[in-house]
Tab-separated table of C-alpha atoms and ligand atoms in Angstrom:
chain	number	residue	atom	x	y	z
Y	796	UNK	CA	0.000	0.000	0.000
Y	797	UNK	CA	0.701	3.578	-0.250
Y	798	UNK	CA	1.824	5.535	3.059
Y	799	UNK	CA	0.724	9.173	2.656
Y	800	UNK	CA	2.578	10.763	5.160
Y	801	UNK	CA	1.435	14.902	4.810
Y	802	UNK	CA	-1.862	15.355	3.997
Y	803	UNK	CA	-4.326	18.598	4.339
Y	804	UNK	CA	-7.984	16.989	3.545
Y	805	UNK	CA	-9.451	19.421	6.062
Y	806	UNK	CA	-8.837	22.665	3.590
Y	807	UNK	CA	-11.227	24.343	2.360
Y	808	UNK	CA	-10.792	23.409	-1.229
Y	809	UNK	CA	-11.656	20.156	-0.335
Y	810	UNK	CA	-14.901	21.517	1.014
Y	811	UNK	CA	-17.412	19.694	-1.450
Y	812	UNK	CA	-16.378	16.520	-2.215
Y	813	UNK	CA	-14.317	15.960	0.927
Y	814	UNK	CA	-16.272	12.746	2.423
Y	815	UNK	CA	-15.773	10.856	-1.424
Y	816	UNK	CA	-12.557	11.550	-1.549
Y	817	UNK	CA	-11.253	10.287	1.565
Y	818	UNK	CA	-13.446	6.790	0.926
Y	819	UNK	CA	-12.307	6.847	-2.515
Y	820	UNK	CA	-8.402	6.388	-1.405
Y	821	UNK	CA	-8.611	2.297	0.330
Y	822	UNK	CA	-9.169	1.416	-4.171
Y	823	UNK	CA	-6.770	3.851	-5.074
Y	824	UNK	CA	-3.966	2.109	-3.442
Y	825	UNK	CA	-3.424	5.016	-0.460
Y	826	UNK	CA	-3.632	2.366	2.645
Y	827	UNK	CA	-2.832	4.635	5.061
Y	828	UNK	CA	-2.772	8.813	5.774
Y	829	UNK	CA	-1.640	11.246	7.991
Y	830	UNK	CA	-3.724	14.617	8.112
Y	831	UNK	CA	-1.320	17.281	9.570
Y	832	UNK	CA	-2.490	20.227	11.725
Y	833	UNK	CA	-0.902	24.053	11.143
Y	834	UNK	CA	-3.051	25.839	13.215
Y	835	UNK	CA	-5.141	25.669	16.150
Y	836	UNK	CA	-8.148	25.008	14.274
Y	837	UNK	CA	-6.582	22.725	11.741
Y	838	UNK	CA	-5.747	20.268	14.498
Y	839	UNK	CA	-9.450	20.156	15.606
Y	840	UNK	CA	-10.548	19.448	11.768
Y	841	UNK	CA	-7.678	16.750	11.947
Y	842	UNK	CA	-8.512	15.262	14.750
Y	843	UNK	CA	-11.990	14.947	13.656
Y	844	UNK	CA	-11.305	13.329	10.400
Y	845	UNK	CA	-8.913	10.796	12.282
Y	846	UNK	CA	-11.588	10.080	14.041
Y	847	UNK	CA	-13.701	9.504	11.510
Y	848	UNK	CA	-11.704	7.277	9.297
Y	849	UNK	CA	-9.666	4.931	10.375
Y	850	UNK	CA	-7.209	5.139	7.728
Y	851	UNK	CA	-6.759	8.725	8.813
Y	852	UNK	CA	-4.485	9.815	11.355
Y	853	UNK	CA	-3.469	12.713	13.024
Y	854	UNK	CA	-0.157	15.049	13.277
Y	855	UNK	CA	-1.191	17.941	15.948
Y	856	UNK	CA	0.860	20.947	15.593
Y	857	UNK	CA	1.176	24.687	14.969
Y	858	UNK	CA	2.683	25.945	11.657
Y	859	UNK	CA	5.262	28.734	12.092
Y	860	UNK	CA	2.887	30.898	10.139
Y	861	UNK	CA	0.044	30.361	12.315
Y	862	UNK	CA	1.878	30.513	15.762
Y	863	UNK	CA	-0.541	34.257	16.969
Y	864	UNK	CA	-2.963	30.918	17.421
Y	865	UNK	CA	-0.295	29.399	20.228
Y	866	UNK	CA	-0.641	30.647	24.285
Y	867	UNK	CA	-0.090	28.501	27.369
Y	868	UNK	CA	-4.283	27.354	27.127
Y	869	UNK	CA	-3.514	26.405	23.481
Y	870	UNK	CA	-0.644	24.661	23.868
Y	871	UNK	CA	-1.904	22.862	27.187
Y	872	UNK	CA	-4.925	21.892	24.901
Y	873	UNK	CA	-2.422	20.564	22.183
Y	874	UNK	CA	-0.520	18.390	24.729
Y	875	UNK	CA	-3.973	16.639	25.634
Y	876	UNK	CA	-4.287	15.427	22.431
Y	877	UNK	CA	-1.084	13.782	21.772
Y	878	UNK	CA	-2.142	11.226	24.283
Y	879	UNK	CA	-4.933	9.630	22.159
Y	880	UNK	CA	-4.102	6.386	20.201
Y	881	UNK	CA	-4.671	8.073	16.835
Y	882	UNK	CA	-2.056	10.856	17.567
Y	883	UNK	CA	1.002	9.895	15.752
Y	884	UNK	CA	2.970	13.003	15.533
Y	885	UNK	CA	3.290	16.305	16.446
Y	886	UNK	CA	3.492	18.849	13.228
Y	887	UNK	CA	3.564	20.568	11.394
Y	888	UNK	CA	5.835	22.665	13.118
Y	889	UNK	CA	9.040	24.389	12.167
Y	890	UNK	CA	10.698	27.820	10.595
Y	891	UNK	CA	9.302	29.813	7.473
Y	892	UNK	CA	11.322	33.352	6.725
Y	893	UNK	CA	9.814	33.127	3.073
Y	894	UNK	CA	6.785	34.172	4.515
Y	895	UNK	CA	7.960	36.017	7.696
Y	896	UNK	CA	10.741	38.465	7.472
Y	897	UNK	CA	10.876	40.381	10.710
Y	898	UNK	CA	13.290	39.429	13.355
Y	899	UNK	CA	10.479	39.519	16.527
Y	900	UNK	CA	8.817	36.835	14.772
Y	901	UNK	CA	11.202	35.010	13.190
Y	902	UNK	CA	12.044	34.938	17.136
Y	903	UNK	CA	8.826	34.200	18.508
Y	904	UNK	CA	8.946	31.279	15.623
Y	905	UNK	CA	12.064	29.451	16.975
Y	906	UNK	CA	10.533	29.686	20.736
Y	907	UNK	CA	7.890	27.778	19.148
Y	908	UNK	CA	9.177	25.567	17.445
Y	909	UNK	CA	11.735	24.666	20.296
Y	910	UNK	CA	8.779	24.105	22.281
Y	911	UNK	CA	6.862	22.004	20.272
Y	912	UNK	CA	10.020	19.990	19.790
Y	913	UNK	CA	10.388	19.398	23.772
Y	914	UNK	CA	6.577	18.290	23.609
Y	915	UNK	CA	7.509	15.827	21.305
Y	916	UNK	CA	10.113	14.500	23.486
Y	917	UNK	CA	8.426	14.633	26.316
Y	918	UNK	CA	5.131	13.316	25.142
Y	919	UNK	CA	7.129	10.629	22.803
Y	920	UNK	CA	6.198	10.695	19.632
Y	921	UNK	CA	7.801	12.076	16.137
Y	922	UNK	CA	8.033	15.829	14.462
Y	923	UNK	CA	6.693	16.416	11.252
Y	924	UNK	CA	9.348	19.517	10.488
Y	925	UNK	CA	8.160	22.182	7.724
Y	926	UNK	CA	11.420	24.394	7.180
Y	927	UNK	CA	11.334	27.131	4.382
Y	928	UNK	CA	14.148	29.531	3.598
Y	929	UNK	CA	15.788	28.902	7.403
Y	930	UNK	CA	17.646	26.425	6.476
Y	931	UNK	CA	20.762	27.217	8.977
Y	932	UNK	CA	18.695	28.306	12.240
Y	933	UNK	CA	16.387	25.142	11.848
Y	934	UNK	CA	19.734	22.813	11.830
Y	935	UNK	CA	21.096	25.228	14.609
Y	936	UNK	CA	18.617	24.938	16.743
Y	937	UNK	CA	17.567	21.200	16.207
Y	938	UNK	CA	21.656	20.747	17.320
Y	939	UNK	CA	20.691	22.748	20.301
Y	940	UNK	CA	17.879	21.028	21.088
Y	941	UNK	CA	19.676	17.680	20.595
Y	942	UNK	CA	16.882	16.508	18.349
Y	943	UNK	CA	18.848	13.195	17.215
Y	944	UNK	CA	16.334	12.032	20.437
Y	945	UNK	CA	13.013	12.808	19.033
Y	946	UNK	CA	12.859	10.987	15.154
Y	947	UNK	CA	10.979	12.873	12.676
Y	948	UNK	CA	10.818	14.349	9.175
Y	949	UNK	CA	11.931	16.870	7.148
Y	950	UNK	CA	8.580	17.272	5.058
Y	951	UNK	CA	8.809	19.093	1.693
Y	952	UNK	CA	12.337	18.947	1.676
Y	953	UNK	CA	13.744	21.799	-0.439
Y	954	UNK	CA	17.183	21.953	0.709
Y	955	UNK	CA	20.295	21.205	-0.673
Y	956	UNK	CA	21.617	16.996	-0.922
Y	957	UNK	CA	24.660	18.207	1.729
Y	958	UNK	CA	22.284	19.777	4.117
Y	959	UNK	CA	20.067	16.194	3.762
Y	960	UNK	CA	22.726	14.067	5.020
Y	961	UNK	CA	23.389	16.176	7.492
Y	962	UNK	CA	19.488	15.713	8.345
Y	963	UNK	CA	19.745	11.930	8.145
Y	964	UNK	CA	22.761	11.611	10.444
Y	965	UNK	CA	20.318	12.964	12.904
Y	966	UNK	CA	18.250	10.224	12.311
Y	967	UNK	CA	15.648	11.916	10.414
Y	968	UNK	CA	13.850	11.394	6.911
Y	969	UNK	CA	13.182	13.182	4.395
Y	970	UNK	CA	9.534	14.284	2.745
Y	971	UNK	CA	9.086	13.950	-1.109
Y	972	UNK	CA	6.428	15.164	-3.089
Y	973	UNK	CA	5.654	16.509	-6.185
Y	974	UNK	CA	8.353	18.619	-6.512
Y	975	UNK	CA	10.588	15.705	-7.389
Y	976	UNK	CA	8.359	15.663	-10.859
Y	977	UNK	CA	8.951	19.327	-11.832
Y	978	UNK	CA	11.270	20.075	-14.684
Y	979	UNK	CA	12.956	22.966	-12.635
Y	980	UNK	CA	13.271	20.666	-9.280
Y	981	UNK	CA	17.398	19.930	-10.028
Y	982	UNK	CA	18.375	19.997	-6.014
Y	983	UNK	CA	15.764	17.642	-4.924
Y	984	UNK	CA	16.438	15.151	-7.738
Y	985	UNK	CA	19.716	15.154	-6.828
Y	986	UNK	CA	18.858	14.772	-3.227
Y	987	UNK	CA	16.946	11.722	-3.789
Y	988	UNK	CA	19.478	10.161	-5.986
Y	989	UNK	CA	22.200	10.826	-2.799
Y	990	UNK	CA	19.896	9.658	-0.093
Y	991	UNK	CA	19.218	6.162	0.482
Y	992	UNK	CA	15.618	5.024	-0.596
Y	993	UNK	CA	15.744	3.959	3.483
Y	994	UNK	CA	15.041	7.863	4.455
Y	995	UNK	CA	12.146	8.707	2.178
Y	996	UNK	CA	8.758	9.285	3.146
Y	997	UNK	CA	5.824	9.856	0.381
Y	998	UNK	CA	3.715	13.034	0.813
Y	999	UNK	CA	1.552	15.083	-0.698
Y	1000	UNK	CA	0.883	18.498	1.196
Y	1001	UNK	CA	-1.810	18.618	-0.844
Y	1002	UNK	CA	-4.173	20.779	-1.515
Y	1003	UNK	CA	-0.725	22.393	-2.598
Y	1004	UNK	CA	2.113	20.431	-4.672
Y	1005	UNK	CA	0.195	18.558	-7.098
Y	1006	UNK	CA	3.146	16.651	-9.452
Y	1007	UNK	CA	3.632	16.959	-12.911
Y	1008	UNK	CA	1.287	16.158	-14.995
Y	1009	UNK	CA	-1.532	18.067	-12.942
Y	1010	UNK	CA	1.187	20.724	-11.639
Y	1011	UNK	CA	-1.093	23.552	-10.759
Y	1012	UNK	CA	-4.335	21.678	-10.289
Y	1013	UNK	CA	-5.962	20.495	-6.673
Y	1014	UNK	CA	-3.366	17.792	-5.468
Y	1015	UNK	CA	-4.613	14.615	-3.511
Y	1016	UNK	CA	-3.271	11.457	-2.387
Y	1017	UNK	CA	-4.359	9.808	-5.631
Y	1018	UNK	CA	-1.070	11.656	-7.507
Y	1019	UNK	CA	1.011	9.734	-5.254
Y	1020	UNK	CA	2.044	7.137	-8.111
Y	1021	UNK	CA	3.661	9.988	-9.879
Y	1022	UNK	CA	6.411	10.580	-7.367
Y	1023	UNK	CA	6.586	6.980	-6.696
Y	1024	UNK	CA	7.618	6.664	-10.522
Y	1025	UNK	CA	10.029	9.527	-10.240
Y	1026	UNK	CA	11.656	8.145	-7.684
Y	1027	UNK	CA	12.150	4.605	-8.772
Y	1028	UNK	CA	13.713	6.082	-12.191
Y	1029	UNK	CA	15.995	8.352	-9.932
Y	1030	UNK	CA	16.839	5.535	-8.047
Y	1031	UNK	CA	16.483	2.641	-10.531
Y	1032	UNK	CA	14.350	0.488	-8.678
Y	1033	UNK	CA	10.789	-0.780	-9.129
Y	1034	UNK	CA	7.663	1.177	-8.793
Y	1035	UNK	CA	7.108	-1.604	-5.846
Y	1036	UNK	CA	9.681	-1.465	-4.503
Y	1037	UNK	CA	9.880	2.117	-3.508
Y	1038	UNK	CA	6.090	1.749	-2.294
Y	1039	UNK	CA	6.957	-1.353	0.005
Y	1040	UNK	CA	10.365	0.423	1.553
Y	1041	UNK	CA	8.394	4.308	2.348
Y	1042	UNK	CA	5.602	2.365	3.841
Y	1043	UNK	CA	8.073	0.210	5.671
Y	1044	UNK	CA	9.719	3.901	6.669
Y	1045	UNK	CA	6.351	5.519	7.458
Y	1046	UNK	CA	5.759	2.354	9.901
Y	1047	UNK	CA	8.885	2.939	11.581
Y	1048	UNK	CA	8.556	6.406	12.092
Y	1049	UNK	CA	4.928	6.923	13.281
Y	1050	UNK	CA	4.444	4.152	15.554
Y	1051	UNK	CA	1.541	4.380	16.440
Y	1052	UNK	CA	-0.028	3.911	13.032
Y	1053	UNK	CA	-1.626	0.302	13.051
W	205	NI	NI1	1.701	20.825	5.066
């Protein structure tokens, strides 16, 4: 089966047809899927469809772009949920300066994110790790934080193959999507070709990301196939094979999936 490891079915886009979609995935081959949280509110909508299909599961987390939605209530209310069974991960959290330039909240975003990495240790479970244009202060303060003791992901990885290894030598793995099917994506084909196939995950991120040849259009789990097919030409395996070893990698990772 197909292990989709970053998924946003509780966007608005999805609005209409979200119920058919989600039942439609078991025949499409998508066995399992994680719906992340980035806000508040998107953890409640994820926790609700992870409770509502069983395939679903749920990453609880705050998005560095959404962290005006964290306080001590919020993030007391965000520990309480890691403790049910169908909690597997706390994220997305992490560092975005694309979006957020000033230094105060580029500040406020590392306090954040260095506390939602502390829940994770404390509570147990992995980090799903969103890190845009912050490259150096997300490894800096991950070293700080010793986070080679709380596993996790680099999702949407859009860094350089160098800065992966260094990644994976903390133990983590690293997100593909459908980037890797873009004409333009050069650094994250080469990343995957450097990387053993033992550190992937599969993702989406959709509503966002859709892979070539529906670039631009509403992305879903159903597109998985065509980053499955980029990878195993990158890495000259079978279509099967990279399916059976991300699943096996997804299983490893978020423990709690059954
Ligand atoms: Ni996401």
């Amino acid at each position: 089966m197909i292990f989709e490891t970053h998924a946003h079915y509780d966007d608005e886009c999805f609005t209409e047809d979200q119920d058919a979609l989600i039942k439609s995935m078991p025949e499409k081959g998508i066995g399992r899927i994680i719906n992340v949280g980035s806000s508040i509110e998107s953890t409640k909508t994820t926790l609700e469809l992870a409770k509502k299909y069983d395939y679903v599961y749920a990453a609880v987390g705050v998005h560095p772009s959404d962290i005006d939605g964290l306080n001590e209530d919020t993030f007391a209310w965000l520990k309480e949920q890691t403790a049910w069974e169908k909690t597997v991960a706390i994220g997305e959290i992490g560092l975005d300066y694309y979006w957020d330039k000033e230094p105060e909240v580029q500040e406020r975003q590392r306090e954040w994110f260095r506390r939602q990495m502390e829940l994770a240790r404390e509570v147990n479970l992995p980090v799903i790790i969103h890190s845009r244009d912050a490259a150096e202060d997300t490894m800096r303060l991950m070293k700080e934080i010793h986070a080679q003791e709380i596993p996790g992901v680099i999702h949407c990885y859009s860094y350089s193959k160098e800065m992966a290894q260094e990644f994976i030598k903390m133990g983590y793995y690293i997100g593909v999507g459908g980037v890797v099917t873009f004409k333009n994506a050069k650094k994250l084909k080469e990343t995957v070709e450097a990387i053993p196939l033992e550190r992937i995950l599969l993702e989406t991120d959709c509503p966002y990301m859709a892979p070539e040849p529906h670039r631009g259009t509403r992305n879903d789990s159903s597109n998985i196939p065509y980053v499955i097919a980029k990878i195993a030409e990158l890495k000259q395996v079978s279509e099967a094979e990279v399916e059976r070893v991300t699943e096996q990698n997804a299983r490893t990772l978020f423990r709690k999936v059954r």
